[in-house]
Tab-separated table of C-alpha atoms and ligand atoms in Angstrom:
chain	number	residue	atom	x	y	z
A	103	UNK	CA	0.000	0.000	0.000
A	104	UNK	CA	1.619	3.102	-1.343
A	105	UNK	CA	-0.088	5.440	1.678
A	106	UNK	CA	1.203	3.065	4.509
A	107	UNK	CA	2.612	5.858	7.091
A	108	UNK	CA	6.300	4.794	8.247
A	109	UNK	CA	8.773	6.113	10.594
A	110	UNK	CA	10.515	9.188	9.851
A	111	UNK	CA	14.046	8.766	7.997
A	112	UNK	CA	16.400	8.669	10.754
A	113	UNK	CA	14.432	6.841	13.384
A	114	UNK	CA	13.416	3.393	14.635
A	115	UNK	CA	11.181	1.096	16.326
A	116	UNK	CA	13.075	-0.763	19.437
A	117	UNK	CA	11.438	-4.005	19.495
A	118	UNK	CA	12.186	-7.612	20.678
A	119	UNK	CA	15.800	-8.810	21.062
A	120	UNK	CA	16.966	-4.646	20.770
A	121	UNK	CA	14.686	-3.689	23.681
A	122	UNK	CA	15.690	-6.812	25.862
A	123	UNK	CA	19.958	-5.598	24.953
A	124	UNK	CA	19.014	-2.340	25.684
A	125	UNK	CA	17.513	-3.257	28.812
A	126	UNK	CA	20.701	-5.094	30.078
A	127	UNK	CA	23.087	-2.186	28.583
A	128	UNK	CA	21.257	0.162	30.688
A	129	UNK	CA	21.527	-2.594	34.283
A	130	UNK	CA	25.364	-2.521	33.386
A	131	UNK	CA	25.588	1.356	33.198
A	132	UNK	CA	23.213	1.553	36.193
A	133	UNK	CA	25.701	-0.953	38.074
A	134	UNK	CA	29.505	0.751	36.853
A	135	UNK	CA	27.910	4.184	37.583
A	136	UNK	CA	25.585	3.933	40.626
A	137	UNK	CA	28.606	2.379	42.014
A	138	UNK	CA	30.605	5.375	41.752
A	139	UNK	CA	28.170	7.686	43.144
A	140	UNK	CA	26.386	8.973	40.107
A	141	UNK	CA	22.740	9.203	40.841
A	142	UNK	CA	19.774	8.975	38.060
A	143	UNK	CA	18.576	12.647	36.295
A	144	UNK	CA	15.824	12.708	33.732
A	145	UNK	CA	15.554	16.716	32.376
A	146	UNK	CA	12.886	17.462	29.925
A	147	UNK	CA	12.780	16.298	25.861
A	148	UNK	CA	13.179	19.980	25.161
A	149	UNK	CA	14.106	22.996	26.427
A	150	UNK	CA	14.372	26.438	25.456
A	151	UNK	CA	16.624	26.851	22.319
A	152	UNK	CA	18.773	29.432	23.691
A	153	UNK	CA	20.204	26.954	26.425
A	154	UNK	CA	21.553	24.827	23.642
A	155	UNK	CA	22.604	28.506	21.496
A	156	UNK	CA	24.587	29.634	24.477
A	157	UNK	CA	25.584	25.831	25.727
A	158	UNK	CA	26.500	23.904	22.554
A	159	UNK	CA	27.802	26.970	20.802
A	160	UNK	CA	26.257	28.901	17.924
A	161	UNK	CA	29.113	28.073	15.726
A	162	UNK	CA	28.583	24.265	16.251
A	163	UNK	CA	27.076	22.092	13.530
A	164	UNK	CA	24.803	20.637	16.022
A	165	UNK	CA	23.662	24.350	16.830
A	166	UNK	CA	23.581	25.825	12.894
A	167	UNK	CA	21.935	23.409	11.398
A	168	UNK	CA	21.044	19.730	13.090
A	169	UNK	CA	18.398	20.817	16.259
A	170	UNK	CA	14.842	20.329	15.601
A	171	UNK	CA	13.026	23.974	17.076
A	172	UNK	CA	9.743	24.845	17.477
A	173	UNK	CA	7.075	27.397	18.781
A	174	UNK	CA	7.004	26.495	22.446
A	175	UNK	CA	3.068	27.709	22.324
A	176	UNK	CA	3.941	31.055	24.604
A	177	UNK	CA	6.276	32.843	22.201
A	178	UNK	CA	9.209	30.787	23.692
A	179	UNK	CA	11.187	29.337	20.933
A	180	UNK	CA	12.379	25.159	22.088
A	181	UNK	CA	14.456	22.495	20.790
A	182	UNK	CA	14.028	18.890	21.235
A	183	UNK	CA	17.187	17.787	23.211
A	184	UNK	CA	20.340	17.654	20.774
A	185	UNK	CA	22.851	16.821	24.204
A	186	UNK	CA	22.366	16.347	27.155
A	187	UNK	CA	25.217	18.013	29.189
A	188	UNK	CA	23.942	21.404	28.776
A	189	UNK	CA	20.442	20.505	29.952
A	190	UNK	CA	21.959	19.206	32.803
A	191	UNK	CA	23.621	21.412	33.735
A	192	UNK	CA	20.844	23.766	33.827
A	193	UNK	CA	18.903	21.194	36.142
A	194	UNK	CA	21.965	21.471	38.462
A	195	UNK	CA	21.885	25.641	38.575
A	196	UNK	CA	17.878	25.415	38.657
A	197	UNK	CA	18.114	23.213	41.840
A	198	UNK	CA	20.618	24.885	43.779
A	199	UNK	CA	22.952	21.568	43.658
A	200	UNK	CA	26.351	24.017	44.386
A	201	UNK	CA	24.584	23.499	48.058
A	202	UNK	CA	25.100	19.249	47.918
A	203	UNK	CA	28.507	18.147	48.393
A	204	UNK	CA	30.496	18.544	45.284
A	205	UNK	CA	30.988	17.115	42.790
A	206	UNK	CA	27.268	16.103	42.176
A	207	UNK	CA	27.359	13.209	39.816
A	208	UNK	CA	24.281	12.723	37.658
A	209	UNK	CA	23.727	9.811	34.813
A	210	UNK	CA	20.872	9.817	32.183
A	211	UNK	CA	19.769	7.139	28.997
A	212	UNK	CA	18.282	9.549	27.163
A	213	UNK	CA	17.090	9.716	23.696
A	214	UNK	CA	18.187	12.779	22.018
A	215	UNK	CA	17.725	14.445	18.335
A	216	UNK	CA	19.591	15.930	15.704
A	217	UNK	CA	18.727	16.640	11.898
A	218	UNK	CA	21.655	14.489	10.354
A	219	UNK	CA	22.572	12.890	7.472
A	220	UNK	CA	20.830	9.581	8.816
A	221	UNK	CA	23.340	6.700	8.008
A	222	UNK	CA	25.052	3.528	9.317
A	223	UNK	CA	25.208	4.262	13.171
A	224	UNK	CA	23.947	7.707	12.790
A	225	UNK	CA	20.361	8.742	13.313
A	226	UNK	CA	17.988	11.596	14.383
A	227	UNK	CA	16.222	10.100	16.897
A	228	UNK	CA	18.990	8.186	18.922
A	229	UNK	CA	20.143	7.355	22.678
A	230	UNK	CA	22.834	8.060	24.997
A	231	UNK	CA	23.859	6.958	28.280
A	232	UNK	CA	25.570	9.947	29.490
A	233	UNK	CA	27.843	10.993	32.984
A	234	UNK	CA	28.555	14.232	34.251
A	235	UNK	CA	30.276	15.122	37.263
A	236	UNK	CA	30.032	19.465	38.363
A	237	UNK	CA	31.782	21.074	40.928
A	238	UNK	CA	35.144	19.617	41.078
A	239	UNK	CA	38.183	20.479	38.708
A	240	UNK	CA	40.110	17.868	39.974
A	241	UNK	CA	42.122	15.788	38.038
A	242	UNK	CA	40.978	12.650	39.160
A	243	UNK	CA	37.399	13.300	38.447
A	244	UNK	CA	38.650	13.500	34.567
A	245	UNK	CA	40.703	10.259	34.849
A	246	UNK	CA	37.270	8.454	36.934
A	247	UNK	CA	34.821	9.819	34.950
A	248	UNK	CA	37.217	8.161	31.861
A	249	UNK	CA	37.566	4.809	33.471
A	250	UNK	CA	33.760	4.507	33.802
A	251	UNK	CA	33.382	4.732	30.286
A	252	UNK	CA	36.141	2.394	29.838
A	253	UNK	CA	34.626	0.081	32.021
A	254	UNK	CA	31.083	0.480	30.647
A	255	UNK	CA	32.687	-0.810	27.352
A	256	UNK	CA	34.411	-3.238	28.608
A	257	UNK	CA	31.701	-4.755	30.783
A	258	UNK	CA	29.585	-4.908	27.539
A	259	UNK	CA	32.114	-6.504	25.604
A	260	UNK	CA	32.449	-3.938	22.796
A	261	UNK	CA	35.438	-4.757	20.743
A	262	UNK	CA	37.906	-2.690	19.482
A	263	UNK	CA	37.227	-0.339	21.525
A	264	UNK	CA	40.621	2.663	21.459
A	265	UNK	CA	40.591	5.891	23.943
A	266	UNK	CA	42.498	8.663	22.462
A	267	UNK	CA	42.889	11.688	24.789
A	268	UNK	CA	43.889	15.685	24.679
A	269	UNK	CA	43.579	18.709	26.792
A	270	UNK	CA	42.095	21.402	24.654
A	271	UNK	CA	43.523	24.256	27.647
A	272	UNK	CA	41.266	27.065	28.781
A	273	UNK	CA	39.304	29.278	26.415
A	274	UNK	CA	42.075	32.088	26.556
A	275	UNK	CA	45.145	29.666	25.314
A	276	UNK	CA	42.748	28.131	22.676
A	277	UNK	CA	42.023	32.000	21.306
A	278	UNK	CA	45.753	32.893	20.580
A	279	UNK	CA	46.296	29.357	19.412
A	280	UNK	CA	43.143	30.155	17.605
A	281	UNK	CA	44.595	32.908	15.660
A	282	UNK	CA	47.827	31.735	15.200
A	283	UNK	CA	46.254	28.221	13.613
A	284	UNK	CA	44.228	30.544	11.541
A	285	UNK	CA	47.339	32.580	10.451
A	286	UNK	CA	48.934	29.173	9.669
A	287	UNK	CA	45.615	28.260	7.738
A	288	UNK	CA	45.204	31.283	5.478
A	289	UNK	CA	48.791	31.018	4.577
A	290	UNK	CA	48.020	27.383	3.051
A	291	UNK	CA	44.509	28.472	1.836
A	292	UNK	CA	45.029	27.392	-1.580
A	293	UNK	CA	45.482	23.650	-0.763
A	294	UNK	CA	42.831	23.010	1.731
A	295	UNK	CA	39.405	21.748	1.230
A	296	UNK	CA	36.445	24.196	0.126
A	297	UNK	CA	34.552	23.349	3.615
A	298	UNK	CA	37.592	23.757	5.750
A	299	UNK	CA	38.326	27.446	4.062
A	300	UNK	CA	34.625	28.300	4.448
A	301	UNK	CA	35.348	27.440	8.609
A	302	UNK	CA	38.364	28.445	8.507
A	303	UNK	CA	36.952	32.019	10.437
A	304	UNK	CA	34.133	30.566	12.617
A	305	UNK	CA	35.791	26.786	13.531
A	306	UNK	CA	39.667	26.713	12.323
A	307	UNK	CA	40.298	23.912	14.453
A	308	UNK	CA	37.599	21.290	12.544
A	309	UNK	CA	40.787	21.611	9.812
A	310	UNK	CA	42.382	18.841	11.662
A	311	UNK	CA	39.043	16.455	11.411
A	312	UNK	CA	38.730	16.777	7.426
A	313	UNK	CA	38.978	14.177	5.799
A	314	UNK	CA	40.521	15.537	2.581
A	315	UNK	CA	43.727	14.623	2.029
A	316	UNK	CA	45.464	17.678	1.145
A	317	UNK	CA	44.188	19.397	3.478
A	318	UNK	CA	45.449	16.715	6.184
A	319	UNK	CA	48.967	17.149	4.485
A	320	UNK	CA	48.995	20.817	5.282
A	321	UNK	CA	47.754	19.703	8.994
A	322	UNK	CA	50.642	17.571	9.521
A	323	UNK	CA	52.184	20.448	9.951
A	324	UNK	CA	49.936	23.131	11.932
A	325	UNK	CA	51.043	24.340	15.056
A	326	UNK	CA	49.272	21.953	18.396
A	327	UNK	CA	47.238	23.248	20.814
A	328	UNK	CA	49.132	20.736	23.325
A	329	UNK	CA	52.351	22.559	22.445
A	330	UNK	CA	50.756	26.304	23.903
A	331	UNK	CA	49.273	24.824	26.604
A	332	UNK	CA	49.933	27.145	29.966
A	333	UNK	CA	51.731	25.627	33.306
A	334	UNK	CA	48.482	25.071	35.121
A	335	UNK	CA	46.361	23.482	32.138
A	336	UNK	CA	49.931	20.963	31.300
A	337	UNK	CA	49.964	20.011	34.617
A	338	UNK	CA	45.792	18.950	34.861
A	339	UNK	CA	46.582	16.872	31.320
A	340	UNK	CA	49.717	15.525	33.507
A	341	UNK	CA	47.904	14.366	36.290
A	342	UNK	CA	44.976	13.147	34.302
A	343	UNK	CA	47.259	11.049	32.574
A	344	UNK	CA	49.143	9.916	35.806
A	345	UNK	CA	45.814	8.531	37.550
A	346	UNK	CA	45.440	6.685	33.740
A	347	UNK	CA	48.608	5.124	33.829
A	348	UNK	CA	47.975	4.576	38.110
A	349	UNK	CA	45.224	2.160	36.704
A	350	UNK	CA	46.921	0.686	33.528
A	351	UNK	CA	43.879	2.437	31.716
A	352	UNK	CA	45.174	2.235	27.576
A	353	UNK	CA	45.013	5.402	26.053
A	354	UNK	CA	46.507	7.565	23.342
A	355	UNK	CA	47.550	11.109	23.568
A	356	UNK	CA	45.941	12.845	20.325
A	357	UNK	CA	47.010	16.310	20.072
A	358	UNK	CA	44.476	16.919	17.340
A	359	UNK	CA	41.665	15.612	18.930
A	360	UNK	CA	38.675	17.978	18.622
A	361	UNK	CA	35.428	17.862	19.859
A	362	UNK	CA	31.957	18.760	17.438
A	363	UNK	CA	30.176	21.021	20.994
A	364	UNK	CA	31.869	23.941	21.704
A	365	UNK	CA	31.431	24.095	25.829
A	366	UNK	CA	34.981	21.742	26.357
A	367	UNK	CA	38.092	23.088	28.232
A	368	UNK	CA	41.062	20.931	28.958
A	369	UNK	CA	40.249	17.141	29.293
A	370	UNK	CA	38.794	15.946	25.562
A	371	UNK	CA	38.624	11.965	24.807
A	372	UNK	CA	37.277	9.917	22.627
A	373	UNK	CA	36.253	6.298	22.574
A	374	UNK	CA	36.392	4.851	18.894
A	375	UNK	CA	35.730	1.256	17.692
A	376	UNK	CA	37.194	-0.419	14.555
A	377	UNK	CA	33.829	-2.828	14.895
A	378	UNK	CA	31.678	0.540	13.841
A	379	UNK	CA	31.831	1.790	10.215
A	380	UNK	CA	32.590	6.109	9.289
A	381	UNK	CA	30.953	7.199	12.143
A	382	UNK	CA	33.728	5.513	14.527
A	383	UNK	CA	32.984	7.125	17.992
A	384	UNK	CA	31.476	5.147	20.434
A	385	UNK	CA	31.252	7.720	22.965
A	386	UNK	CA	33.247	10.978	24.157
A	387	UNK	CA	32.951	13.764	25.859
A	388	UNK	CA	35.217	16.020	28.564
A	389	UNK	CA	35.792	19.168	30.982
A	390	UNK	CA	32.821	22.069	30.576
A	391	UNK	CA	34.696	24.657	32.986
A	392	UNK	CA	33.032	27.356	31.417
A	393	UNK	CA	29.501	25.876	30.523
A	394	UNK	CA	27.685	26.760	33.482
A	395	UNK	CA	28.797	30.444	33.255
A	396	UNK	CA	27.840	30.432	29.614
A	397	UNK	CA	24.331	29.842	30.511
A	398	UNK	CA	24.282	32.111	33.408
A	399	UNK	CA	25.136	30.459	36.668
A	400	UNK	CA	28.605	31.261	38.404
A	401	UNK	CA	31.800	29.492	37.323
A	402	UNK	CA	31.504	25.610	37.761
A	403	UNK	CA	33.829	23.100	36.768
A	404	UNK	CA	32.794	19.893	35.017
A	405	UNK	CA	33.608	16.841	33.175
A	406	UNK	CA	31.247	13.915	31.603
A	407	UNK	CA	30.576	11.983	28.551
A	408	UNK	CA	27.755	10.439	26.558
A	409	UNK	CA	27.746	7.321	24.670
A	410	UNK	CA	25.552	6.274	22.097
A	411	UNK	CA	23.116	3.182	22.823
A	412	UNK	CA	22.987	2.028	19.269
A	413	UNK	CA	26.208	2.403	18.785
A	414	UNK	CA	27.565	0.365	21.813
A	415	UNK	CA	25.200	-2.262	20.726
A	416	UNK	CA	26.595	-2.031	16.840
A	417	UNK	CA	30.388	-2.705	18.360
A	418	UNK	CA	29.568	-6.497	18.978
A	419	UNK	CA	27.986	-5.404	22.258
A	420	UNK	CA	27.087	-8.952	23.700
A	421	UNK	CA	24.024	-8.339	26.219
A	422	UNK	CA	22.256	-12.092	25.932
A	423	UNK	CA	18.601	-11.335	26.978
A	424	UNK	CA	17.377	-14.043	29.314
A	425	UNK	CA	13.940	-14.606	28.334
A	426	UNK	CA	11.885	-13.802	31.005
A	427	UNK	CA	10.418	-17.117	32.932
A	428	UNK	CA	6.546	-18.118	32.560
A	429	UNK	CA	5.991	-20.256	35.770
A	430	UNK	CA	2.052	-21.071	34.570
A	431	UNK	CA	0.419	-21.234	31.076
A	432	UNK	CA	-3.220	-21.636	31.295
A	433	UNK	CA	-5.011	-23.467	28.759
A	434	UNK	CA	-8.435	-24.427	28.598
A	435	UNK	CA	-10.992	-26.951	26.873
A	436	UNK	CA	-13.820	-24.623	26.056
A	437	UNK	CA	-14.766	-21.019	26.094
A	438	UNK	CA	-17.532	-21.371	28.771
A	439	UNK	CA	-13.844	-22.417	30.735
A	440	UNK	CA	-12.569	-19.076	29.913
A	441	UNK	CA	-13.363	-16.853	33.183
A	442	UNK	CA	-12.182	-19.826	35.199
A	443	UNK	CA	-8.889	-19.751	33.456
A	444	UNK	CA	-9.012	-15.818	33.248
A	445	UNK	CA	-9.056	-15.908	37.202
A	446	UNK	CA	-6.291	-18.668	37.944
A	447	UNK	CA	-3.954	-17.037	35.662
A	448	UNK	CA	-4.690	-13.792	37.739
A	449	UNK	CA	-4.155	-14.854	40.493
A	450	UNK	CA	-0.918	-16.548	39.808
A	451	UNK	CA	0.230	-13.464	38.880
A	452	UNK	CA	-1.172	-11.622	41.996
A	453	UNK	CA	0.908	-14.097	44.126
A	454	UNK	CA	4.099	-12.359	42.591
A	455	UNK	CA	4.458	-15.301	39.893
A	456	UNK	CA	4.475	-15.026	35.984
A	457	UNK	CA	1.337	-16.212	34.040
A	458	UNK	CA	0.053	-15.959	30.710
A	459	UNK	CA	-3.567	-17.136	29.712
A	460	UNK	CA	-4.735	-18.436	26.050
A	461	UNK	CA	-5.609	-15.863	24.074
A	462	UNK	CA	-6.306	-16.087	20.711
A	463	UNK	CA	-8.785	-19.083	20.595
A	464	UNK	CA	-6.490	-21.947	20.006
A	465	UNK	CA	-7.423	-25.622	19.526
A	466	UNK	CA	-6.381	-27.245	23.137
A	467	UNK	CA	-3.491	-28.473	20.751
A	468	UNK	CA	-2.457	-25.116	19.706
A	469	UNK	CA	-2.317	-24.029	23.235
A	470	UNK	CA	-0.366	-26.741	24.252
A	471	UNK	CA	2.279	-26.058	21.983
A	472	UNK	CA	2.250	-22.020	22.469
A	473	UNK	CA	3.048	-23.120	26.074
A	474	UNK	CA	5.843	-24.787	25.112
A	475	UNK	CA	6.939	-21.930	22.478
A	476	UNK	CA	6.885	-19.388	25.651
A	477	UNK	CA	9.188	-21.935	27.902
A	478	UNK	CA	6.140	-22.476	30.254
A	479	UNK	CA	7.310	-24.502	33.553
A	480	UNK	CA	3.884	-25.790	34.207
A	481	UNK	CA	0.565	-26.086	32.057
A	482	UNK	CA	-2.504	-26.033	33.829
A	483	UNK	CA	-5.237	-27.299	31.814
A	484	UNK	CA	-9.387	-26.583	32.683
A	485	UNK	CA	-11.263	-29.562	31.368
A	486	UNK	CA	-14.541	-30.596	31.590
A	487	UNK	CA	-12.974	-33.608	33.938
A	488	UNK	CA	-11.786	-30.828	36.411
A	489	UNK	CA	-7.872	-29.163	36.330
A	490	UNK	CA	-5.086	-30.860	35.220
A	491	UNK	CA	-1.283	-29.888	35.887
A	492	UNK	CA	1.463	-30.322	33.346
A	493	UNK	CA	4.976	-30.414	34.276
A	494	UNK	CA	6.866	-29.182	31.620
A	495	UNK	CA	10.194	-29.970	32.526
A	496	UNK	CA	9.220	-33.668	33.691
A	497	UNK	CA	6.372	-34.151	30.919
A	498	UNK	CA	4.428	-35.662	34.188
A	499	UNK	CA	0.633	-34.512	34.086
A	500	UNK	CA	-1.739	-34.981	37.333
A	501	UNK	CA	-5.231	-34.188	37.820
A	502	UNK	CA	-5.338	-31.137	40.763
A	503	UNK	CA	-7.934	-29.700	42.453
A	504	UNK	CA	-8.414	-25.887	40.939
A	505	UNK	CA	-7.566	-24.073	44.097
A	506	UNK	CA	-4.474	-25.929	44.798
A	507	UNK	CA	-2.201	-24.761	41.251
A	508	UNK	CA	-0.466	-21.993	42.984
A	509	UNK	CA	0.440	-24.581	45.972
A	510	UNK	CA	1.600	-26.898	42.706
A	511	UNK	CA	3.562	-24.760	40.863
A	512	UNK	CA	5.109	-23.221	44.041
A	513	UNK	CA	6.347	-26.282	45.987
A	514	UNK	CA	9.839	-26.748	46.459
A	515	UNK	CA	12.162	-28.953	43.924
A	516	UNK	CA	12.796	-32.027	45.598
B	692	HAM	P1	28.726	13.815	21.201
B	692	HAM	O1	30.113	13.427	20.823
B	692	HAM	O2	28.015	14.778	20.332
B	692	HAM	O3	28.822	14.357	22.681
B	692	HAM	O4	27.851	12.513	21.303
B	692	HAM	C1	28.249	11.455	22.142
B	692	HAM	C2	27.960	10.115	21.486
B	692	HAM	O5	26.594	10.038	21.077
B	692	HAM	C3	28.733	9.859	20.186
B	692	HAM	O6	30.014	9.362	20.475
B	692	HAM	C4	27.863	8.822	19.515
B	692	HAM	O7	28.110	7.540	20.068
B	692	HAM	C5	26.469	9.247	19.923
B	692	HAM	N1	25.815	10.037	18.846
B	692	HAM	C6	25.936	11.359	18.583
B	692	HAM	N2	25.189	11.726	17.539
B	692	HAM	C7	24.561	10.601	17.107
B	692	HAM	C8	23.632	10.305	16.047
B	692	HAM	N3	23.187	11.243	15.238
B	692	HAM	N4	23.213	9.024	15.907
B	692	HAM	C9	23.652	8.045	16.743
B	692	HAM	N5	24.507	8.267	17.762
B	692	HAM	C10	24.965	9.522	17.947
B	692	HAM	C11	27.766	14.790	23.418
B	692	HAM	O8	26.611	14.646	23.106
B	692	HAM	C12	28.180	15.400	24.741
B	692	HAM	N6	26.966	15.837	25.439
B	692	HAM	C13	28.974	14.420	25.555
B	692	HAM	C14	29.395	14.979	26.863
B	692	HAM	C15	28.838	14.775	28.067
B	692	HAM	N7	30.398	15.827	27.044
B	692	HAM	C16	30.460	16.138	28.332
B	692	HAM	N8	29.492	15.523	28.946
C-alpha cells in the first residue's frame, strides 16, 4: 500500500531482542555508575533553544543546522534535546545543587535528536547513556569519569574499543592558538578543502578532522594546541594522565583531537571502535569549565561523557537477553472455561508469579504447543474432567484440584 505511514528517515522502532539488549546495557551502566556515586537525572525532551545557542555553541554544527526547534506555544522558541550536558547542567543551577557536596554526579539514557545525514550508526532520533560530574576540577574526576566509560565498554564486551585523549587548555590559550592556527591556515589556503576554508573564520580547528587529504597534508604540519598549553592546564593533562597510567587504563595522547560542541576546556577523549563503520565514535565527551557560566550560573567546573546506545550495541555489544520465565500457562478446553482460566492465571500473577492465559482461541493443541513456544514450567489445563497440571520440565501430568495450582507450581524442587 503506497499510503502506509512509516517512521521518519532517521528513526526506529526498538522491538524484541533490541529492547531486551538495551535493557541489560542500561543494568550494566546503572551498576559501573551507581557504584561510583552517580545518581539517576531525567531533564525534559526539550528545552528552550537558547540553552543549547549559548551551551553547545552557535558556531557548532549541532547548533547551525542539526536541532529540531519549534514554537514552544507562549512565544518561547524550544528544541528537542540535541545533548544532554547542557540541559543538565541547567537542572543542576535550577536546583541549587552548588549546596550538595560537590561534585554532584548525575547519569541519564536519554534519547536525544539531531537533523543528520541519517546513516550507518547515525540517526535523528537516537540514545545516549551519558555521565557528568560538576563542581570539582580535579584531576581525578577527569581520569574516573574516563575509566567509567572504559569500564562500561568493557563490561559490555564492545570490541575494538581505542581511547584517544587531549587537553584542549582554557578558552584564553585556545584563542591565541586560535589565531595563530588561523594565520597558519590562510597562509596554506590554496590547498585546503572548500569546507575547511569556508570554517576556517568561525571553527579553524575542525581543519584537523577533514577528511581531505590535502588538506590533512597541510595539517601535519599546523602548530598543536598541546604545544601552547599554559603551566596550570599541562599540569591537569599531567595528572589526568598519571591517575590513567595509576590504573593501567590504555590510552593515546591525540594532540588533534577535537570535539563537534563547543562548551569543552582541557580534558577531551574519545572512545572509537574499529567494529563501527565512518561514524567511529562510540562515545566521548570532557571538561565544561566554562559551561555553566555560559548559561548564566557562576563558574563551575565539570567533566562527563555520553555514549551512544545504538552504537555500543553495533560494536559487537554482547548483552544475551534471558527470556523472562513463565511459571504457569493456562489453557483451557472450552470457552464457557474461559473466566475460570481468566481468574487462575490472575491470580498466579497476583501471588508475585508469571502467568500468561490463552488468548487467541487456540485448539487445546495449539495451546499446548504455544506453552511450550513461551518456555512455560507448568501447564494447567481446565477440562470438563476438572484441572489438570502439566509439568513441563518432567512431561508428568496430574489431575489437581483448581484451588491448589499456585500450591503446585510453588512447591519446592525435591
Ligand atoms: P557527542 O560526541 O556529540 O557528545 O555525542 C556522544 C555520542 O553520542 C557519540 O560518540 C555517539 O556515540 C552518539 N551520537 C551522537 N550523535 C549521534 C547520532 N546522530 N546518531 C547516533 N549516535 C549519535 C555529546 O553529546 C556530549 N553531550 C557528551 C558529553 C557529556 N560531554 C560532556 N558531557
Amino acid at each position: 500500500m503506497s499510503d502506509r505511514i512509516q517512521a521518519p528517515r532517521g528513526t526506529s522502532d526498538v522491538l524484541g531482542e533490541q529492547a531486551a539488549a538495551r535493557e541489560a546495557l542500561e543494568v550494566q551502566a546503572r551498576r559501573i555508575l551507581e557504584r561510583a556515586g552517580y545518581a539517576r537525572i531525567e531533564t525534559p525532551t526539550f528545552e528552550a533553544t537558547e540553552l543549547f545557542a549559548r551551551g553547545v555553541g552557535e558556531s557548532t554544527d549541532v547548533v547551525q543546522k542539526e536541532m529540531y526547534t519549534l514554537e514552544g506555544g507562549d512565544g518561547q522558541s524550544i528544541t528537542l534535546r540535541p545533548e544532554g550536558t547542557a540541559p543538565v547542567c541547567r537542572a543542576y543551577l535550577e536546583h541549587g545543587m552548588h549546596k550538595l557536596p560537590q561534585p554532584v554526579k548525575l547519569w541519564y539514557q536519554s534519547s536525544f535528536f539531531r537533523r543528520e545525514r541519517p546513516q550507518k550508526g547515525r540517526f535523528r532520533q537516537f540514545w545516549q547513556i551519558g555521565a557528568e560530574a560538576i563542581g570539582s576540577d580535579d584531576p581525578a574526576v577527569d581520569a574516573e569519569s574516563i575509566l567509567l566509560l572504559a569500564e562500561l565498554l568493557e563490561a559490555v564486551g564492545s570490541r575494538g574499543v581505542r581511547l584517544r585523549i587531549g587537553s584542549l587548555g582554557t578558552p584564553e590559550t585556545r584563542r591565541a592558538y586560535r589565531a595563530e592556527l588561523q594565520e597558519y591556515l590562510r597562509a596554506h589556503e590554496g590547498e585546503l578543502a572548500p569546507e575547511v576554508v569556508a570554517r576556517m573564520d568561525l571553527n579553524p580547528l575542525r581543519a584537523f578532522d577533514s577528511d581531505d587529504a590535502r588538506t590533512q597534508r597541510v595539517m601535519a604540519g599546523a602548530p598543536r594546541l598541546l604545544e601552547r598549553l599554559d603551566e596550570d592546564d599541562r599540569a591537569h593533562f599531567e595528572a589526568v594522565k598519571e591517575l590513567l597510567d595509576g590504573v593501567d587504563q590504555v590510552y593515546e595522547v591525540d594532540d588533534t583531537l577535537v570535539r563537534g560542541l563547543d562548551y569543552y576546556t582541557r580534558t577531551v577523549f574519545e572512545f572509537t571502535s574499529d567494529a563501527l563503520g565512518a561514524q567511529s565514535g562510540v562515545g566521548g565527551g570532557g571538561r565544561y569549565d566554562g559551561l555553566i557560566e555560559q548559561i548564566g550560573g557562576p563558574h563551575t567546573p565539570g567533566i562527563g561523557w555520553a555514549s551512544g546506545v545504538e552504537r555500543i550495541l553495533m560494536t559487537g555489544a554482547e548483552l544475551p537477553a534471558a527470556a523472562p520465565p513463565l511459571d504457569l500457562f493456562v489453557a483451557y478446553a472450552k470457552p464457557e472455561l474461559r473466566g475460570a482460566a481468566f481468574r487462575l492465571a490472575a491470580d498466579v500473577r497476583r501471588a508475585g508469579l508469571a502467568a500468561r492465559l490463552e488468548l487467541a482461541g487456540r485448539t487445546l493443541k495449539g495451546q499446548l504447543k504455544q506453552a511450550d513456544r513461551a518456555g512455560a514450567r507448568y501447564v494447567a489445563i481446565l477440562g470438563d474432567e476438572g484441572t489438570s497440571l502439566k509439568d513441563m520440565e518432567t512431561g508428568e501430568q496430574q489431575t489437581v484440584e483448581p484451588d491448589t495450582v499456585m500450591h503446585h507450581i510453588t512447591r519446592p524442587a525435591l
